[in-house]
Structure formats: C-alpha cells, structure tokens
Amino acid sequence: MNRNGELHPRPALDPRLSWRPAERRDLDAWAGLIARTAAVEQPVWFERQADLEQILESKNNPVTANTIIGFDPEGVARAYGRITKNRDGDKANGSGCVDPEWQGSGIGTSLLGWMEQRTRDRFAEDARPAGTVGDAGTVGDAGTARAAGDAGGAGGVPCPRLRLHTEQQHQHQAALFAGSGYGIVRYYNEMHRPLTQAVPESFLDPGLELVTFGPELHEPVRLAHNAAFRDHWGSEPRDQEGWGFVVNDPQARPDLSGVVLDRSTGTVAGYQLATHDVEAVLTRGFREGYTELLGVRREYRGQGIAQVLLADAMRRFAAAGMDVASLDVDSENPTGALALYIKTGYVAVNRSMAWDKELQPAVP
C-alpha cells in the first residue's frame, strides 16, 4: 500500500517517451509504428490504418481511456497499448507493440503495467450501474453476456483478468508475459489447405439452402453467431458495435462468405465469413482466403453444414485466385472442429497462445 492508501500504486509510464491517448492526428504515426514492428516480427496479421480508423470510432472502448501511444522527443511513435472489454465480460484483451529499436529497454514492462491498471479500472467502471458518472462503457443489446469471472473483488467487483496473445515465434513477448505473472491458458492452430487439391464433395439436406452473405443477413448471422458460440471457451456475445467491426472490416469479403438457411423458417443454420488481406502476399508469398468465423447452431449440427460451408469457401477462394484456404482453431475446441479441418485437408502451420493473468481489483 502506498502513502495514498492505494493497494496498487499507479504504474508510471516510461519517462523517455511522451504518452497520450490515440487521436485521429496520430493515424499515420500509429500505423507506421505497427508496420515497422511487423516488418521485424513477421506476425501472421497486423493492424493497418483502416483498422485503426475503426478503433477510433469505438463507443464501447473509447480511445481516450483505452489507448496509449508513446512518442520520442522527435515525435516518432515508439510504443502503443490498448485494451478492450465488453461491459459484462469476464476479461479484458490487451494488445500493443514496441518499436524494435526500443525493445529490451523496459518500455514493454511499463506498457504492460498501464494495461493492467486500465483493466482494473475498467472492471470497476463496468461494475457501476450503466449511465453513472465515470462509466466509460456502454451497454449493447447483448446485456446478458456470460457471467463475469470469479467473484471476490473489492465491493463485489469481479476479479479483473487481462488476456494477451502471442505467436509461437515471438519469444521476447513470451518471456515478458511469463516474467510478469501470466500463464498460457489456450493454444490455437493456424491451419492451411492448398486450393490445388480437389474440393471434397458435400451436400445439404433438401430443407436447407446455401446463399452468399450480404447486408440483409448481417443481423441474423450476428444472432446465429452468438447462439452458436454461447458456451465456447473465451467467447462473448457480439453486440452491434462489435459485429459492425466484423462485417465492415477493411479485409471482409462477403462475396467469399456463405450462409446456410432453413428454407421453412429463414433461420440461419450456419455461416462462414471470409476475409482476404491483399498485402499479405508480399510477406507470405501466397494469396490466402481466410475463414474468419465459422459456426453452426446447435439444433442444426450433425447435418454436415460445416463441411458444406468449408467446401463452398474453397470453391469461392479458388475462383477468386487464392492459393490457400486458411483458418484458426482452438486446439481444445469441444465441437470436434479440429478433427473436421484435418479430415477436410487442413494442416497446422503455426501456433499461437492466449495468456491470462488475474489482477487484484482496483481499490475504490
């Protein structure tokens, strides 16, 4: 406890940099920082300026409170951090980077301290009734999200939890997280399937039909996604803002996305939403059709819908000139997704990890 009676003293950001929340005027510098870091670290995906523009528009996670950028004396962005959290969620998610020229100097540790304190504050803010003074979040239509994590925080506030992600090649990040008290809670496999291989045959029941994803299906598919992933580990319902980030993603390809409908009711039985990163071919050496989301409602499982959606995706990808179909899967997915992908010809090519740390709550 410090002299002000706080259980957790506010972490001090590294004084070598000038820190402030992200603003629209920072877009070029912010995107430049991420691109410089990605050029060295070679992640599978990284945020570009169009993605950052979406972040600036968030009302659930306003940038004024939930982002931080550090600038050197010449005004060059050298580090940034961000957290996001659903109001009723049981975790916050953190992301960020440090310029390779500044790595190993303590900036990452400082930034991580900021993320942890901001996570404590968000949990405390979200525990207040909506609309009260100091409430930094908004309630979407998914107000019945999964119950927040372990109770036991101060004043009934759930225990704050921060989740971070790394890819297997990023050992410097893994060392920082492990040394800061984080533990791996899940592994994910990036899987590829060459589109030169024959597409496996698959058929829908007569009462189902396959259509191309479009604006009229945005909301029905959102509801189907929330239903399909209701009990999946780490998943939380997508409200309309969060879903807007999915369907309006700069890399979204509705023309490469399919939806299976129940002919009798119009219900969305399953869906495959695809993206394509046109710039990735420069670094990865191949054109990739990526399945961002794939889901089937529980009452329609066991009818081969996922296989039909994957086969449809492969045909669409191949027709669009892609070389590879790809996706990511939770290695412990309880629905048998990993086995399905292997059976369909996907092969694991990379692994990423989710790291969690439970934090002591902020003291009111």
Coordinates of N, CA and C in Angstrom, one line a residue, residues 16 33 36-37 40 72 76 78 98-105 107:
R16 N 11.0 8.4 -20.8 CA 11.7 8.8 -22.1 C 10.8 9.1 -23.2
L33 N 4.3 2.9 -36.8 CA 4.9 2.1 -35.7 C 4.6 0.6 -35.8
R36 N 6.4 -0.9 -38.8 CA 7.9 -1.1 -38.6 C 8.1 -2.4 -37.7
T37 N 7.2 -2.5 -36.7 CA 7.3 -3.6 -35.8 C 7.0 -5.0 -36.5
V40 N 9.7 -6.5 -38.7 CA 10.8 -7.3 -38.0 C 10.2 -8.6 -37.4
D72 N 8.7 9.7 -29.0 CA 10.0 10.1 -28.6 C 10.2 11.6 -28.8
V76 N 8.3 10.7 -33.0 CA 8.1 9.4 -33.6 C 7.4 8.5 -32.6
R78 N 6.8 5.3 -30.7 CA 7.7 4.2 -30.4 C 7.0 3.1 -29.7
V98 N 6.0 -2.5 -29.3 CA 7.1 -1.5 -29.0 C 8.1 -1.6 -30.2
D99 N 8.4 -0.4 -30.7 CA 9.4 -0.3 -31.8 C 10.6 -1.1 -31.6
P100 N 11.0 -1.9 -32.6 CA 12.1 -2.8 -32.4 C 13.4 -2.1 -31.9
E101 N 13.6 -0.9 -32.3 CA 14.7 -0.2 -31.8 C 14.7 0.2 -30.3
W102 N 13.5 0.1 -29.7 CA 13.4 0.4 -28.3 C 13.1 -0.8 -27.5
Q103 N 13.0 -2.0 -28.1 CA 12.7 -3.2 -27.3 C 13.9 -3.6 -26.4
G104 N 13.6 -4.2 -25.3 CA 14.6 -4.6 -24.4 C 15.1 -3.5 -23.5
S105 N 14.4 -2.4 -23.5 CA 14.8 -1.2 -22.6 C 13.8 -1.0 -21.5
I107 N 10.5 -0.6 -21.9 CA 9.2 0.1 -22.4 C 8.1 -0.9 -22.3

